[in-house]
Amino acid sequence: MSEYDDEDMEYSDQDDYEDYYNADRDVMSPPHNPDAEYFPVQCLSVDEVEKFLNELVEQLCTSIHVTPSMSKVLLYENKWAVQEVLWKYNEDPDKLFVASRMKTLQPVSVKTKKDKFVCPVCVGPVAEELGVTSLACGHCYCDNCWRCHFENKIKQGVSTELSCMALNCELLVPEEIVLSTVNKPNLRKKYQHFAFREYIKSHPLLRFCPGANCTAVIKSKESLAKKAICTQCETSFCFKCGNDYHAPTDCATIKKWITKCADDSETSNYIAANTKDCPKCNIFIEKNGGCNHMQCLSCKYDFCWMCMGDWKAHGTEYYDCSKYRENPQNGSESARAREALKKYLHYYERWENHSKSLLLEKQTLDKIKERINSKVMTSKGTWIDWQYLLDSATLLAKCRYTLQYTYPYAYYMDNGPKKELFEYQQAKLEAEIENLSWKIERAETTDRGDLENQMDIAEKRRATMLQDFFHI
């Protein structure tokens, strides 16, 4: 088990990069630019989204005089950019319809036999009362075959991508033809439901809330990789890709990182360890808190859980164990492979460690709530008096979450001055986070002013990193 005393950690700001900050800005002063994570969004209901989409459909119908179903196809195929559709229509209507899969360059002719239409699917003359339907491509089938085709596709979840039955024909079937042909109420309802979901997915300014059992749709003014927060269920996510928020790492990079972490060829070589030996007395140590400043219960040695180095060394220059050092002696192919794996494991271990620390610190938050409730019940203050403890734990989680996502960013960065600056800021942020975690775990004895000052430092370190490296 880990055990701590009440000493505070001290860090020196005298580094090679201090001149950079002192010359251009003061990292401890409020940032001049707005919050890099600020992203205004609207939380819409299903009815509000339908109204919004119908207004776009009506606008296009009025402008170029097409049916609502044709308008929906045009908008769906062109990411709901009304002005772009109008511009393309004015330039060349035929080209627009062909590109939107509403028209073909050379429509086929309908074949008849003795003035009787023979359906190519059921291969039989079609009775007059059954009817036939032909799309703009010229492919013609009896309505019964169309109905079977539509019903089978709808059961498979196909809606907006429902296309012609002909081989290699990708012409899309307008909504009005589908609804006029399918007569089963449950399938008609499914088709409209699936189509509505596809319309939302295809609109760059709309995004389904990924929260469990949440039916809200998030709408923004821009499609950016920023944090969107659903006001209905308070779920936060990246608006651009819909996955967990990942600043400062961009969507493409985090996708590569998650894929790499899930690859058995990499992770099978990594054994996630929750226990280590004390570097001084080799006694068995278990990490039971989020803070990486460890103290051996047996020999009282203070060390870093990540690099296993003397904790005092982390305060002499700056928090340096987050930086990866390459081995230049890697001439052979096997040596290069080992070095590549070593580099990956370095970043993966820190990524995974902060993920685990977030879970452990959530337990710390629950304990703080229990202690506050106990103090309130024994008339040792009100909830307002102790609110700063909850604020500090919330801020710690926010900072550590950002720090966790700096490791995929650093892993894919090229070596050079930019990466050196990034690692400097990453190290600074990590140092302040560990200091804040240390103080929060000793909230009973930590001075309130000292704790609030540490909160301010940690948040400004985080804001500085996002301003410098979180580019949209």
Coordinates of C-alpha atoms in Angstrom, one line a residue:
M1 CA 0.0 0.0 0.0
S2 CA 1.1 3.6 -0.6
E3 CA 1.4 6.0 2.2
Y4 CA 2.1 9.7 2.3
D5 CA 3.2 12.4 4.7
D6 CA 2.0 16.0 4.7
E7 CA 5.0 17.6 2.9
D8 CA 4.0 19.7 -0.1
M9 CA 5.8 19.3 -3.3
E10 CA 7.9 22.1 -4.7
Y11 CA 8.8 22.6 -8.4
S12 CA 11.3 25.0 -9.9
D13 CA 10.3 27.0 -13.0
Q14 CA 13.8 27.6 -14.0
D15 CA 14.0 25.8 -17.4
D16 CA 15.2 26.4 -20.8
Y17 CA 11.7 27.4 -21.9
E18 CA 11.0 30.0 -19.2
D19 CA 12.5 32.7 -21.4
Y20 CA 10.0 31.9 -24.0
Y21 CA 7.1 32.4 -21.6
N22 CA 8.6 35.4 -19.9
A23 CA 9.2 37.1 -23.2
D24 CA 5.8 36.6 -24.8
R25 CA 3.3 36.1 -21.9
D26 CA 3.0 35.3 -18.3
V27 CA 1.7 31.7 -18.0
M28 CA 0.2 32.6 -14.6
S29 CA -1.9 35.4 -16.0
P30 CA -5.4 34.8 -17.5
P31 CA -5.1 33.8 -21.2
H32 CA -5.8 36.6 -23.7
N33 CA -7.6 34.3 -26.1
P34 CA -11.0 32.7 -25.3
D35 CA -11.2 29.2 -23.9
A36 CA -9.8 26.9 -26.6
E37 CA -12.5 24.3 -25.6
Y38 CA -15.5 26.7 -25.6
F39 CA -18.0 25.5 -28.2
P40 CA -21.6 26.7 -28.2
V41 CA -24.2 24.1 -29.2
Q42 CA -27.9 23.6 -29.1
C43 CA -29.7 20.5 -27.8
L44 CA -32.6 19.8 -30.0
S45 CA -35.6 17.4 -29.7
V46 CA -36.7 15.1 -32.6
D47 CA -39.5 17.5 -33.5
E48 CA -37.1 20.5 -33.6
V49 CA -34.7 18.6 -35.9
E50 CA -37.5 17.6 -38.2
K51 CA -38.6 21.2 -38.5
F52 CA -35.0 22.3 -39.2
L53 CA -34.6 19.7 -42.0
N54 CA -38.0 20.4 -43.5
E55 CA -37.2 24.1 -43.7
L56 CA -34.1 23.3 -45.8
V57 CA -36.1 20.9 -48.0
E58 CA -38.8 23.6 -48.6
Q59 CA -36.1 26.2 -49.3
L60 CA -34.6 24.0 -52.1
C61 CA -38.0 23.1 -53.5
T62 CA -39.0 26.7 -53.8
S63 CA -35.7 27.7 -55.4
I64 CA -35.4 25.0 -58.2
H65 CA -39.0 23.7 -58.3
V66 CA -38.3 20.0 -57.5
T67 CA -40.5 17.6 -55.4
P68 CA -39.7 17.3 -51.7
S69 CA -38.4 13.7 -52.2
M70 CA -36.0 14.9 -54.9
S71 CA -35.0 17.8 -52.7
K72 CA -34.1 15.4 -49.9
V73 CA -31.9 13.3 -52.2
L74 CA -30.1 16.3 -53.4
L75 CA -29.5 17.6 -49.9
Y76 CA -28.5 14.2 -48.6
E77 CA -26.0 13.7 -51.4
N78 CA -24.5 17.2 -50.9
K79 CA -24.3 17.3 -47.1
W80 CA -27.3 19.6 -46.8
A81 CA -25.5 22.6 -48.3
V82 CA -28.4 24.4 -49.9
Q83 CA -26.3 27.2 -51.4
E84 CA -23.9 24.7 -52.9
V85 CA -26.7 22.7 -54.5
L86 CA -28.2 25.9 -56.0
W87 CA -24.8 26.9 -57.4
K88 CA -24.3 23.5 -59.0
Y89 CA -27.8 23.6 -60.3
N90 CA -27.2 27.0 -62.0
E91 CA -24.0 25.8 -63.4
D92 CA -25.2 22.5 -64.9
P93 CA -28.5 20.8 -63.7
D94 CA -27.8 17.5 -65.5
K95 CA -24.3 17.2 -63.9
L96 CA -25.8 17.9 -60.5
F97 CA -28.5 15.2 -60.9
V98 CA -26.0 12.6 -62.2
A99 CA -23.5 13.3 -59.4
S100 CA -26.4 13.1 -56.8
R101 CA -27.5 9.7 -58.3
M102 CA -30.8 10.9 -59.5
K103 CA -30.1 10.6 -63.2
T104 CA -28.0 8.5 -65.5
L105 CA -26.1 9.7 -68.6
Q106 CA -27.6 7.1 -70.9
P107 CA -31.0 5.9 -69.7
V108 CA -32.0 2.4 -70.9
S109 CA -35.1 1.8 -73.0
V110 CA -38.0 -0.3 -71.7
K111 CA -38.3 -3.6 -73.5
T112 CA -41.7 -4.9 -74.3
K113 CA -43.0 -8.1 -75.9
K114 CA -46.0 -8.0 -78.1
D115 CA -47.1 -4.7 -76.4
K116 CA -46.9 -6.5 -73.1
F117 CA -44.3 -5.5 -70.5
V118 CA -42.3 -8.5 -69.2
C119 CA -40.7 -7.9 -65.8
P120 CA -37.0 -8.8 -65.8
V121 CA -37.2 -10.1 -62.2
C122 CA -40.3 -12.4 -62.2
V123 CA -40.0 -13.0 -66.0
G124 CA -43.6 -12.8 -66.8
P125 CA -46.1 -10.5 -68.4
V126 CA -47.4 -7.9 -66.0
A127 CA -51.2 -7.6 -65.5
E128 CA -52.5 -4.1 -66.1
E129 CA -53.8 -3.8 -62.5
L130 CA -50.4 -4.6 -61.0
G131 CA -48.7 -1.7 -62.6
V132 CA -45.0 -1.1 -63.5
T133 CA -42.6 1.6 -62.3
S134 CA -39.5 2.9 -64.0
L135 CA -36.8 5.2 -62.5
A136 CA -34.9 7.9 -64.3
C137 CA -32.3 5.3 -65.3
G138 CA -35.0 3.6 -67.4
H139 CA -34.9 0.3 -65.5
C140 CA -38.5 -0.9 -65.2
Y141 CA -40.0 -3.6 -63.0
C142 CA -43.4 -4.6 -61.9
D143 CA -44.6 -2.9 -58.7
N144 CA -44.8 -6.3 -56.9
C145 CA -41.0 -6.9 -57.5
W146 CA -40.3 -3.3 -56.4
R147 CA -42.3 -3.9 -53.3
C148 CA -40.4 -7.1 -52.4
H149 CA -37.1 -5.3 -53.1
F150 CA -38.0 -2.3 -50.9
E151 CA -39.3 -4.5 -48.0
N152 CA -36.2 -6.7 -47.9
K153 CA -33.9 -3.6 -47.9
I154 CA -35.9 -1.9 -45.2
K155 CA -35.7 -5.0 -43.0
Q156 CA -31.9 -4.8 -43.4
G157 CA -31.9 -1.1 -42.3
V158 CA -31.4 0.5 -45.7
S159 CA -33.2 3.7 -46.3
T160 CA -31.5 6.7 -48.0
E161 CA -29.1 4.3 -49.8
L162 CA -32.0 2.3 -51.3
S163 CA -31.1 2.0 -55.0
C164 CA -32.3 0.6 -58.3
M165 CA -32.6 -3.2 -58.6
A166 CA -30.6 -3.4 -61.8
L167 CA -27.1 -4.8 -61.7
N168 CA -24.5 -2.0 -61.1
C169 CA -27.1 0.7 -61.2
E170 CA -26.6 3.0 -58.2
L171 CA -29.5 5.4 -58.9
L172 CA -31.3 6.3 -55.6
V173 CA -35.0 5.6 -55.2
P174 CA -36.9 8.8 -54.2
E175 CA -38.9 8.6 -50.9
E176 CA -42.2 9.1 -52.6
I177 CA -41.8 6.0 -54.7
V178 CA -40.9 3.9 -51.7
L179 CA -43.8 5.1 -49.6
S180 CA -46.3 4.7 -52.5
T181 CA -45.1 1.1 -53.1
V182 CA -44.7 -0.2 -49.5
N183 CA -48.1 -0.7 -47.9
K184 CA -47.2 -2.3 -44.6
P185 CA -47.5 0.3 -41.8
N186 CA -44.6 -1.1 -39.7
L187 CA -42.2 -1.1 -42.6
R188 CA -43.2 2.4 -43.7
K189 CA -42.5 3.6 -40.2
K190 CA -39.2 1.8 -40.1
Y191 CA -38.2 3.3 -43.5
Q192 CA -39.0 6.9 -42.3
H193 CA -37.2 6.3 -39.0
F194 CA -34.1 5.0 -40.7
A195 CA -34.1 7.8 -43.3
F196 CA -34.4 10.4 -40.6
R197 CA -31.4 9.0 -38.7
E198 CA -29.4 9.0 -42.0
Y199 CA -30.3 12.6 -42.7
I200 CA -29.0 13.6 -39.3
K201 CA -25.8 11.6 -39.7
S202 CA -25.2 13.2 -43.1
H203 CA -25.7 16.7 -41.9
P204 CA -22.3 18.2 -40.8
L205 CA -23.9 20.4 -38.2
L206 CA -26.0 17.8 -36.5
R207 CA -24.8 15.0 -34.2
F208 CA -26.7 12.4 -32.1
C209 CA -25.9 12.6 -28.5
P210 CA -23.9 9.4 -27.6
G211 CA -25.3 9.3 -24.1
A212 CA -27.0 6.2 -23.0
N213 CA -30.8 6.3 -23.7
C214 CA -30.5 10.0 -24.8
T215 CA -32.6 11.0 -27.8
A216 CA -31.3 14.5 -28.1
V217 CA -29.6 15.8 -31.2
I218 CA -26.8 18.4 -30.9
K219 CA -26.6 21.2 -33.4
S220 CA -23.7 23.6 -33.9
K221 CA -22.8 26.5 -36.2
E222 CA -19.6 24.8 -37.3
S223 CA -18.3 21.2 -37.6
L224 CA -15.3 21.3 -35.4
A225 CA -13.4 18.8 -33.2
K226 CA -14.4 20.5 -30.0
K227 CA -16.1 19.4 -26.8
A228 CA -19.9 19.3 -27.2
I229 CA -22.0 18.9 -24.1
C230 CA -25.5 17.6 -24.1
T231 CA -27.7 19.7 -21.8
Q232 CA -30.1 16.8 -21.5
C233 CA -27.9 14.1 -20.1
E234 CA -24.6 16.1 -19.6
T235 CA -22.6 13.7 -21.9
S236 CA -19.5 15.3 -23.4
F237 CA -18.0 14.2 -26.7
C238 CA -16.0 15.4 -29.8
F239 CA -18.5 17.0 -32.1
K240 CA -16.4 16.3 -35.2
C241 CA -16.0 12.5 -34.8
G242 CA -18.6 11.7 -32.2
N243 CA -16.1 9.8 -30.0
D244 CA -14.8 10.7 -26.6
Y245 CA -13.4 14.2 -26.4
H246 CA -9.7 14.0 -27.2
A247 CA -8.0 17.5 -27.1
P248 CA -5.2 18.3 -27.9
T249 CA -5.1 15.2 -30.2
D250 CA -7.0 15.5 -33.5
C251 CA -9.6 13.1 -34.7
A252 CA -7.4 11.2 -37.2
T253 CA -4.6 10.8 -34.8
I254 CA -6.8 9.5 -31.9
K255 CA -8.4 7.0 -34.3
K256 CA -4.9 5.7 -35.2
W257 CA -4.0 5.5 -31.6
I258 CA -7.1 3.6 -30.5
T259 CA -6.7 1.2 -33.4
K260 CA -3.0 0.7 -32.4
C261 CA -3.9 0.1 -28.8
A262 CA -6.5 -2.5 -29.8
D263 CA -4.0 -4.3 -32.0
D264 CA -3.0 -7.6 -30.4
S265 CA 0.4 -7.5 -32.0
E266 CA 1.2 -4.5 -29.8
T267 CA -0.8 -5.0 -26.7
S268 CA 0.0 -8.7 -26.3
N269 CA 3.6 -7.5 -25.4
Y270 CA 2.3 -5.3 -22.7
I271 CA 1.3 -6.5 -19.3
A272 CA -0.7 -3.9 -17.5
A273 CA 0.7 -3.9 -13.9
N274 CA -1.0 -2.4 -10.9
T275 CA 1.8 -3.4 -8.7
K276 CA 5.5 -2.6 -8.6
D277 CA 8.5 -3.2 -6.3
C278 CA 9.9 -0.3 -4.2
P279 CA 13.1 0.8 -6.0
K280 CA 14.9 1.0 -2.7
C281 CA 13.9 -2.0 -0.5
N282 CA 12.1 -4.0 -3.2
I283 CA 9.0 -4.5 -1.1
F284 CA 5.7 -5.2 -2.9
I285 CA 3.8 -1.9 -3.6
E286 CA 0.2 -1.5 -4.7
K287 CA -1.1 1.8 -6.1
N288 CA -4.3 2.8 -4.4
G289 CA -4.7 6.4 -5.3
G290 CA -4.5 8.7 -8.4
C291 CA -1.4 10.5 -7.3
N292 CA 1.9 9.2 -8.8
H293 CA 4.0 10.5 -5.8
M294 CA 4.5 7.3 -3.9
Q295 CA 6.0 6.6 -0.5
C296 CA 7.0 3.1 0.6
L297 CA 5.3 2.0 3.8
S298 CA 8.4 0.1 4.8
C299 CA 11.4 2.3 4.1
K300 CA 9.5 5.7 3.6
Y301 CA 11.3 6.2 0.3
D302 CA 9.5 8.8 -1.9
F303 CA 9.5 7.9 -5.6
C304 CA 7.6 8.3 -8.9
W305 CA 5.2 5.5 -9.8
M306 CA 5.9 6.1 -13.6
C307 CA 9.6 6.2 -13.8
M308 CA 10.4 4.7 -10.4
G309 CA 12.9 7.5 -9.9
D310 CA 13.6 9.6 -6.7
W311 CA 10.7 12.0 -6.3
K312 CA 13.0 14.8 -5.2
A313 CA 14.6 14.7 -8.7
H314 CA 11.2 15.8 -10.2
G315 CA 11.5 19.2 -8.5
T316 CA 15.1 20.0 -9.4
E317 CA 14.4 21.0 -13.0
Y318 CA 10.9 20.1 -14.2
Y319 CA 8.7 17.0 -14.3
D320 CA 10.8 15.0 -16.8
C321 CA 9.6 11.4 -16.7
S322 CA 6.9 12.1 -19.3
K323 CA 9.5 12.6 -22.0
Y324 CA 10.6 9.7 -24.1
R325 CA 14.3 9.3 -24.9
E326 CA 15.2 7.4 -28.0
N327 CA 18.1 5.0 -28.1
P328 CA 20.4 6.0 -31.0
Q329 CA 22.0 2.6 -31.2
N330 CA 19.3 0.8 -33.2
G331 CA 21.1 -0.2 -36.4
S332 CA 19.6 -3.7 -36.9
E333 CA 16.0 -4.4 -38.0
S334 CA 15.3 -6.3 -34.8
A335 CA 16.8 -3.5 -32.7
R336 CA 14.6 -1.0 -34.5
A337 CA 11.6 -3.1 -33.9
R338 CA 12.4 -3.4 -30.2
E339 CA 12.9 0.4 -30.0
A340 CA 9.6 1.0 -31.7
L341 CA 7.9 -1.3 -29.2
K342 CA 9.7 0.4 -26.4
K343 CA 8.5 3.8 -27.6
Y344 CA 4.9 2.6 -27.9
L345 CA 4.9 1.1 -24.5
H346 CA 6.3 4.2 -23.0
Y347 CA 3.4 6.3 -24.2
Y348 CA 0.8 3.6 -23.7
E349 CA 1.8 3.0 -20.1
R350 CA 1.3 6.7 -19.3
W351 CA -1.9 6.8 -21.2
E352 CA -3.3 3.9 -19.3
N353 CA -1.9 5.1 -16.0
H354 CA -3.8 8.4 -16.2
S355 CA -6.9 6.5 -17.2
K356 CA -6.6 4.4 -14.1
S357 CA -5.8 7.5 -12.0
L358 CA -9.0 9.1 -13.2
L359 CA -11.0 6.1 -11.8
L360 CA -9.1 6.2 -8.5
E361 CA -9.6 9.9 -8.1
K362 CA -13.3 9.4 -8.7
Q363 CA -13.3 7.3 -5.6
T364 CA -11.4 10.2 -3.8
L365 CA -14.2 12.5 -4.9
D366 CA -16.8 10.2 -3.4
K367 CA -14.9 10.1 -0.1
I368 CA -14.7 13.9 -0.1
K369 CA -18.5 14.1 -0.6
E370 CA -18.9 11.7 2.4
R371 CA -16.6 13.8 4.6
I372 CA -18.4 17.1 3.6
N373 CA -21.7 15.5 4.4
S374 CA -20.4 14.4 7.8
K375 CA -19.1 17.9 8.5
V376 CA -22.4 19.5 7.5
M377 CA -24.3 17.1 9.7
T378 CA -22.1 17.9 12.7
S379 CA -22.5 21.6 12.2
K380 CA -18.8 22.1 11.0
G381 CA -19.8 24.3 8.2
T382 CA -22.2 24.3 5.2
W383 CA -21.9 22.8 1.8
I384 CA -21.0 26.2 0.4
D385 CA -18.1 26.4 2.9
W386 CA -16.7 23.1 1.6
Q387 CA -17.6 23.5 -2.1
Y388 CA -13.9 24.3 -2.9
L389 CA -13.0 20.7 -2.2
L390 CA -15.5 19.5 -4.8
D391 CA -14.3 22.1 -7.2
S392 CA -10.7 21.0 -6.8
A393 CA -11.5 17.3 -7.4
T394 CA -13.5 18.3 -10.5
L395 CA -10.7 20.4 -11.8
L396 CA -8.2 17.6 -11.2
A397 CA -10.3 15.2 -13.3
K398 CA -10.5 17.8 -16.1
C399 CA -6.7 18.5 -16.1
R400 CA -5.8 14.8 -15.9
Y401 CA -8.2 14.0 -18.8
T402 CA -6.4 16.5 -21.0
L403 CA -3.0 15.2 -19.9
Q404 CA -4.1 11.6 -20.8
Y405 CA -4.8 12.7 -24.4
T406 CA -1.4 14.5 -24.7
Y407 CA 0.3 11.1 -25.0
P408 CA -1.2 10.0 -28.3
Y409 CA -0.4 13.5 -29.6
A410 CA 3.3 13.2 -28.5
Y411 CA 3.6 9.6 -29.8
Y412 CA 2.9 10.7 -33.4
M413 CA 4.8 14.0 -33.3
D414 CA 8.0 14.4 -35.3
N415 CA 11.2 15.2 -33.4
G416 CA 12.1 18.8 -33.3
P417 CA 11.7 22.1 -31.5
K418 CA 7.9 21.8 -31.6
K419 CA 7.9 18.5 -29.9
E420 CA 10.5 19.7 -27.3
L421 CA 8.2 22.6 -26.5
F422 CA 5.2 20.3 -26.3
E423 CA 7.0 17.9 -23.9
Y424 CA 8.1 20.8 -21.8
Q425 CA 4.5 22.0 -21.4
Q426 CA 3.3 18.4 -20.9
A427 CA 5.8 17.9 -18.1
K428 CA 4.8 21.2 -16.5
L429 CA 1.1 20.2 -16.6
E430 CA 1.9 16.8 -15.2
A431 CA 3.9 18.2 -12.3
E432 CA 1.1 20.6 -11.3
I433 CA -1.5 17.9 -11.6
E434 CA 0.4 15.6 -9.3
N435 CA 0.9 18.4 -6.9
L436 CA -2.9 19.1 -7.0
S437 CA -3.7 15.4 -6.5
W438 CA -1.3 15.3 -3.6
K439 CA -3.0 18.2 -1.9
I440 CA -6.5 17.0 -2.6
E441 CA -5.8 13.6 -1.0
R442 CA -4.7 15.6 2.1
A443 CA -7.6 18.1 1.9
E444 CA -8.2 17.8 5.7
T445 CA -4.8 19.3 6.4
T446 CA -4.1 21.3 3.3
D447 CA -4.6 25.1 3.6
R448 CA -7.5 26.3 1.5
G449 CA -5.6 29.1 0.0
D450 CA -2.7 26.8 -0.9
L451 CA -5.1 24.4 -2.6
E452 CA -7.0 27.1 -4.5
N453 CA -3.7 28.6 -5.7
Q454 CA -2.6 25.1 -6.9
M455 CA -6.0 24.8 -8.8
D456 CA -5.3 28.1 -10.5
I457 CA -1.8 27.1 -11.6
A458 CA -2.9 23.7 -12.9
E459 CA -5.8 25.1 -14.9
K460 CA -3.6 27.8 -16.5
R461 CA -1.0 25.2 -17.4
R462 CA -3.8 23.2 -19.1
A463 CA -5.2 26.3 -20.9
T464 CA -1.8 27.3 -22.2
M465 CA -1.1 23.8 -23.7
L466 CA -4.5 23.8 -25.5
Q467 CA -4.0 27.3 -26.8
D468 CA -0.6 26.4 -28.2
F469 CA -1.3 22.9 -29.6
F470 CA -5.1 22.4 -29.9
H471 CA -5.5 23.6 -33.5
I472 CA -8.8 23.3 -35.2

